[in-house]
Short mmCIF file of C-alpha atoms in Angstrom, two decimals:
data_model
loop_
_atom_site.label_atom_id
_atom_site.label_comp_id
_atom_site.label_asym_id
_atom_site.label_seq_id
_atom_site.Cartn_x
_atom_site.Cartn_y
_atom_site.Cartn_z
CA MET A 1 -109.84 -246.71 68.62
CA GLU A 2 -110.16 -246.14 72.46
CA ASP A 3 -110.21 -242.37 71.67
CA PRO A 4 -111.48 -241.42 68.18
CA PHE A 5 -110.00 -237.90 68.43
CA ASP A 6 -111.44 -234.52 67.78
CA PRO A 7 -114.08 -233.51 66.67
CA VAL A 8 -115.87 -236.61 67.99
CA VAL A 9 -117.04 -235.99 71.58
CA SER A 10 -119.26 -239.03 72.37
CA VAL A 11 -120.24 -242.35 70.87
CA ASP A 12 -122.86 -244.80 71.93
CA ASP A 13 -125.16 -247.50 70.39
CA LYS A 14 -127.44 -244.83 68.79
CA VAL A 15 -125.65 -241.40 68.42
CA LEU A 16 -122.29 -240.08 67.48
CA LYS A 17 -121.77 -236.40 68.41
CA VAL A 18 -119.14 -233.99 66.99
CA ARG A 19 -118.35 -230.44 67.98
CA THR A 20 -117.10 -227.45 66.16
CA GLY A 21 -113.72 -226.01 66.68
CA TYR A 22 -114.96 -222.62 67.97
CA HIS A 23 -113.42 -223.35 71.44
CA ASN A 24 -110.05 -223.67 69.82
CA ARG A 25 -110.30 -220.56 67.73
CA ARG A 26 -111.68 -218.73 70.73
CA ASN A 27 -108.69 -219.73 72.95
CA TYR A 28 -105.95 -219.33 70.39
CA TYR A 29 -107.24 -216.33 68.35
CA ILE A 30 -109.85 -214.33 70.13
CA VAL A 31 -108.47 -214.40 73.69
CA PRO A 32 -104.85 -213.37 72.89
CA TRP A 33 -105.97 -210.56 70.53
CA MET A 34 -108.62 -209.47 73.07
CA LEU A 35 -106.05 -209.15 75.82
CA MET A 36 -103.39 -207.52 73.68
CA LEU A 37 -105.87 -204.91 72.35
CA SER A 38 -107.20 -204.20 75.86
CA ILE A 39 -103.61 -203.52 77.14
CA LEU A 40 -102.75 -201.33 74.07
CA ALA A 41 -106.04 -199.44 74.13
CA THR A 42 -105.74 -198.76 77.81
CA TYR A 43 -102.05 -197.68 77.48
CA PHE A 44 -102.70 -195.27 74.55
CA THR A 45 -105.74 -193.78 76.35
CA VAL A 46 -103.82 -193.10 79.55
CA GLU A 47 -100.78 -191.76 77.61
CA SER A 48 -102.67 -189.56 75.18
CA TRP A 49 -105.21 -188.06 77.72
CA PRO A 50 -104.19 -184.49 78.36
CA ASN A 51 -102.95 -183.52 81.84
CA PHE A 52 -105.17 -180.33 82.19
CA PRO A 53 -103.67 -178.92 85.38
CA SER A 54 -100.19 -179.16 83.84
CA LEU A 55 -101.33 -177.66 80.58
CA ALA A 56 -102.90 -174.72 82.51
CA GLU A 57 -99.71 -174.15 84.50
CA ASP A 58 -97.61 -174.21 81.33
CA ALA A 59 -100.04 -171.76 79.59
CA HIS A 60 -99.92 -169.26 82.47
CA GLU A 61 -96.12 -169.45 82.51
CA SER A 62 -95.79 -168.95 78.80
CA ILE A 63 -98.18 -166.09 78.76
CA ALA A 64 -96.24 -164.39 81.55
CA ARG A 65 -92.96 -165.02 79.82
CA ILE A 66 -94.25 -163.53 76.53
CA GLN A 67 -95.47 -160.49 78.31
CA GLU A 68 -92.13 -160.04 79.78
CA TYR A 69 -90.51 -160.34 76.35
CA ARG A 70 -92.76 -157.70 75.00
CA ARG A 71 -91.91 -155.36 77.94
CA THR A 72 -88.11 -155.80 77.53
CA GLY A 73 -88.23 -156.03 73.70
CA TYR A 74 -86.56 -159.39 73.56
CA LYS A 75 -87.27 -161.37 70.44
CA PRO A 76 -87.06 -165.13 70.76
CA PHE A 77 -86.62 -167.55 67.75
CA TYR A 78 -90.37 -168.42 67.68
CA ASP A 79 -93.41 -166.39 66.80
CA ILE A 80 -94.70 -165.13 70.15
CA ASP A 81 -98.02 -164.14 68.71
CA GLU A 82 -98.75 -167.74 67.64
CA VAL A 83 -97.52 -169.17 70.96
CA GLU A 84 -99.50 -166.68 72.91
CA ALA A 85 -102.74 -167.40 70.99
CA TYR A 86 -102.23 -171.11 71.61
CA HIS A 87 -101.81 -170.77 75.29
CA GLN A 88 -104.61 -168.28 75.65
CA ALA A 89 -106.98 -170.59 73.78
CA MET A 90 -105.90 -173.39 76.25
CA LEU A 91 -107.41 -171.40 79.16
CA ASN A 92 -111.07 -170.77 79.90
CA GLU A 93 -112.51 -167.71 81.77
CA ASP A 94 -111.36 -169.10 85.04
CA GLY A 95 -107.93 -169.66 83.75
CA ARG A 96 -108.14 -173.46 83.71
CA ALA A 97 -107.72 -175.99 80.97
CA ASN A 98 -110.36 -178.54 80.01
CA PHE A 99 -111.13 -180.76 77.08
CA PHE A 100 -112.99 -178.08 75.16
CA THR A 101 -110.24 -175.49 75.59
CA TYR A 102 -107.68 -178.12 74.59
CA MET A 103 -109.65 -178.76 71.31
CA GLU A 104 -109.72 -174.96 70.80
CA ALA A 105 -105.95 -174.76 71.26
CA GLN A 106 -105.38 -177.58 68.70
CA SER A 107 -107.53 -175.67 66.29
CA VAL A 108 -105.62 -172.52 66.74
CA SER A 109 -102.32 -174.25 66.24
CA GLY A 110 -103.54 -176.17 63.18
CA ARG A 111 -103.19 -179.61 64.82
CA LEU A 112 -106.88 -180.31 65.26
CA ASP A 113 -107.15 -182.71 62.31
CA ARG A 114 -104.22 -184.83 63.51
CA PHE A 115 -105.69 -184.90 66.99
CA ILE A 116 -109.08 -185.98 65.65
CA GLU A 117 -107.44 -188.79 63.60
CA GLY A 118 -105.73 -189.99 66.78
CA VAL A 119 -109.17 -190.03 68.63
CA VAL A 120 -110.90 -191.88 65.86
CA LEU A 121 -108.17 -194.51 65.63
CA LEU A 122 -108.21 -194.91 69.51
CA GLY A 123 -112.01 -195.13 69.34
CA LEU A 124 -111.77 -197.83 66.68
CA MET A 125 -109.36 -199.78 68.73
CA TRP A 126 -111.83 -199.65 71.70
CA MET A 127 -114.69 -200.69 69.47
CA ILE A 128 -112.84 -203.79 68.32
CA THR A 129 -111.70 -204.54 71.94
CA VAL A 130 -115.28 -204.28 73.31
CA ALA A 131 -116.62 -206.42 70.50
CA MET A 132 -114.11 -209.14 71.28
CA TRP A 133 -114.90 -208.98 74.96
CA LEU A 134 -118.64 -209.29 74.19
CA LEU A 135 -117.98 -212.20 71.82
CA PHE A 136 -115.88 -213.89 74.53
CA LEU A 137 -118.44 -213.33 77.32
CA LEU A 138 -121.77 -213.72 75.55
CA LYS A 139 -121.29 -216.27 72.75
CA PRO A 140 -122.18 -219.64 74.24
CA ARG A 141 -120.31 -222.90 73.60
CA ASP A 142 -121.69 -224.41 70.34
CA ALA A 143 -124.23 -227.26 70.56
CA GLU A 144 -122.84 -230.51 69.31
CA ILE A 145 -124.02 -232.08 66.03
CA TYR A 146 -125.86 -235.31 66.55
CA PHE A 147 -125.52 -238.22 64.04
CA ASP A 148 -128.45 -240.61 64.78
CA ARG A 149 -127.66 -244.00 63.20
CA GLN A 150 -131.08 -245.56 63.87
CA ARG A 151 -132.97 -242.77 62.23
CA GLN A 152 -130.22 -241.97 59.72
CA ILE A 153 -130.53 -238.26 60.52
CA VAL A 154 -128.33 -235.33 61.54
CA TYR A 155 -129.49 -232.48 63.81
CA SER A 156 -128.36 -229.75 65.98
CA TRP A 157 -129.35 -226.25 67.11
CA ARG A 158 -127.98 -222.75 67.18
CA HIS A 159 -129.36 -220.04 69.54
CA GLY A 160 -132.78 -221.69 69.86
CA ARG A 161 -133.14 -222.53 66.16
CA VAL A 162 -133.27 -226.25 65.35
CA GLY A 163 -131.83 -227.76 62.16
CA ALA A 164 -131.98 -231.26 60.71
CA ALA A 165 -131.54 -233.33 57.58
CA TYR A 166 -131.47 -236.96 56.50
CA PHE A 167 -127.99 -238.16 56.50
CA ASP A 168 -127.91 -238.86 52.76
CA LYS A 169 -129.28 -235.47 51.86
CA MET A 170 -127.24 -233.08 54.15
CA GLY A 171 -124.97 -230.56 52.77
CA LEU A 172 -121.24 -231.11 53.02
CA ILE A 173 -118.74 -228.32 52.28
CA GLU A 174 -115.04 -228.63 52.97
CA ASN A 175 -112.84 -225.56 53.17
CA ASN A 176 -109.94 -224.05 55.15
CA LEU A 177 -112.09 -224.01 58.33
CA GLY A 178 -112.70 -227.76 58.15
CA ILE A 179 -116.04 -229.44 57.62
CA ASN A 180 -119.19 -227.40 57.21
CA LEU A 181 -122.58 -229.16 57.36
CA VAL A 182 -125.67 -227.64 55.75
CA LEU A 183 -129.03 -228.51 57.53
CA GLN A 184 -132.45 -227.29 57.15
CA PHE A 185 -132.84 -224.74 60.00
CA GLU A 186 -135.75 -222.86 61.37
CA ASN A 187 -135.81 -219.16 60.57
CA LYS A 188 -135.59 -216.57 63.33
CA LYS A 189 -139.35 -216.44 63.77
CA GLN A 190 -139.52 -220.27 63.67
CA LYS A 191 -142.28 -220.03 60.98
CA GLY A 192 -140.34 -221.34 58.07
CA TYR A 193 -137.11 -223.10 57.07
CA ARG A 194 -133.93 -222.39 55.15
CA PRO A 195 -130.57 -224.11 54.63
CA MET A 196 -127.94 -222.93 57.03
CA ALA A 197 -124.32 -224.05 57.45
CA ILE A 198 -122.78 -225.26 60.65
CA VAL A 199 -119.27 -223.83 60.19
CA GLY A 200 -115.87 -225.00 61.31
CA ILE A 201 -115.96 -228.68 62.41
CA ASP A 202 -112.13 -228.93 62.59
CA THR A 203 -109.63 -231.82 63.04
CA GLY A 204 -107.56 -230.25 65.74
CA LYS A 205 -106.06 -227.54 63.40
CA LEU A 206 -107.21 -223.94 63.78
CA THR A 207 -107.47 -223.30 60.01
CA PHE A 208 -105.91 -224.08 56.65
CA HIS A 209 -107.51 -227.54 56.45
CA SER A 210 -106.82 -229.68 53.46
CA GLU A 211 -108.90 -232.51 52.06
CA ALA A 212 -106.40 -234.95 53.73
CA ASP A 213 -107.19 -233.44 57.20
CA THR A 214 -111.00 -233.98 56.81
CA THR A 215 -110.90 -237.47 55.39
CA TYR A 216 -110.47 -239.25 58.72
CA PRO A 217 -113.33 -237.59 60.69
CA LEU A 218 -115.64 -238.04 57.72
CA ALA A 219 -114.60 -241.68 57.48
CA GLN A 220 -115.42 -242.09 61.18
CA ILE A 221 -118.92 -240.61 60.64
CA LEU A 222 -119.61 -242.79 57.70
CA ALA A 223 -118.33 -245.91 59.52
CA PHE A 224 -120.60 -245.14 62.47
CA MET A 225 -123.71 -244.48 60.32
CA ASP A 226 -123.08 -247.71 58.31
CA HIS A 227 -121.76 -250.17 60.87
CA GLY A 228 -122.28 -248.70 64.40
CA LYS A 229 -120.05 -247.83 67.25
CA ASN A 230 -117.74 -250.87 66.88
CA ALA A 231 -116.36 -249.34 63.75
CA VAL A 232 -115.30 -246.27 65.68
CA ILE A 233 -114.45 -247.15 69.27
CA THR A 234 -113.21 -250.24 71.15
CA GLY A 235 -115.18 -249.73 74.31
CA PRO A 236 -118.92 -249.82 75.09
CA SER A 237 -119.10 -246.04 74.79
CA PHE A 238 -116.97 -242.93 74.66
CA LYS A 239 -117.38 -239.38 76.07
CA ARG A 240 -114.96 -236.52 75.95
CA LYS A 241 -114.82 -233.72 78.52
CA PRO A 242 -116.48 -230.57 77.31
CA ALA A 243 -114.44 -227.44 76.34
CA LYS A 244 -113.64 -225.22 79.33
CA PHE A 245 -113.83 -221.56 80.10
CA PHE A 246 -117.27 -220.92 78.62
CA LEU A 247 -119.77 -218.90 80.71
CA ARG A 248 -122.72 -220.35 78.87
CA VAL A 249 -123.75 -223.30 76.81
CA ASP A 250 -126.17 -223.07 73.98
CA PRO A 251 -129.24 -224.50 75.71
CA LYS A 252 -131.15 -227.47 74.29
CA PRO A 253 -134.41 -226.11 72.73
CA ASP A 254 -137.85 -227.10 74.06
CA ASN A 255 -139.74 -229.85 72.14
CA LEU A 256 -136.46 -230.79 70.30
CA GLU A 257 -137.84 -234.08 68.88
CA GLN A 258 -141.03 -232.52 67.49
CA ARG A 259 -139.04 -229.67 65.92
CA VAL A 260 -136.47 -232.08 64.41
CA ASN A 261 -139.23 -233.99 62.80
CA ALA A 262 -140.75 -230.81 61.48
CA ALA A 263 -137.48 -229.79 59.97
CA LEU A 264 -137.09 -233.22 58.36
CA LYS A 265 -140.54 -232.83 56.76
CA ALA A 266 -139.59 -229.41 55.51
CA GLU A 267 -136.43 -230.67 53.96
CA GLY A 268 -137.86 -230.43 50.39
CA TYR A 269 -135.18 -229.56 47.87
CA LEU A 270 -132.41 -228.98 50.36
CA ALA A 271 -129.63 -230.47 48.28
CA HIS A 272 -130.59 -228.43 45.29
CA HIS A 273 -130.88 -225.25 47.38
CA TYR A 274 -127.50 -225.45 49.04
CA GLN A 275 -125.84 -226.39 45.61
CA THR A 276 -127.28 -223.43 43.81
CA ARG A 277 -127.28 -220.77 46.53
CA ARG A 278 -124.82 -219.60 49.24
CA PRO A 279 -126.12 -221.17 52.58
CA LYS A 280 -126.56 -218.70 55.38
CA GLY A 281 -123.74 -218.95 57.84
CA HIS A 282 -121.30 -220.41 55.36
CA ALA A 283 -117.82 -218.85 55.33
CA ILE A 284 -115.20 -219.54 52.68
#
């Protein structure tokens, strides 16, 4: 085909590259929820934050009114002792209201637990909102996965850690996120290796992939590795524009070729390892 469709991003004589679907999940899941939670958290914070000058004014007026009731002997329908205690707790020594006097007044009225629950829920909403903003701003665009036909290997990197495997020994897991490849990755200290999954190579869908959805891209990869680019594209080469709206791209590690070769040598019992243990990074 002229355009081999997602997840293929480039094809030439030597290498076919595919990308994960993180950019789609980011744009269709993370960004809308991030914006919605930001608006809601801001609204609830503004609406629930006490207006201390107004509370102080109300407290002074209520205390003066209760004192007048006591002087005249008038008995309203509410307990004036409880109301007076509440408004007196709202004021500090200077006759002003602040956050601490507000908390004391809630305690006096028996509403402190409900107030704390509201603060905790609002704090949790802000934590989720901030976490989504950090994910949006700091997580780079995933590096592509390279299928090298001449060497019959697969390799990529994640956050400076290089992973590789021979094509006939790589791990392949299909689930609702799409295609997940298991390669032999460097550990965090880059002094050893362990299988790790590259998650979520999708087929244009966000989730709920079936076996039928992943058959075509897998067939493209197999055709390229067996027969070359002419089995995948009609032109001399193909390159898709990269995903937009990312502040950073996962940078290519130094000494990539040497580190790919080292990961291949350390492959060992990769297939047995990922079949008998849950690979790091794998999500059902």
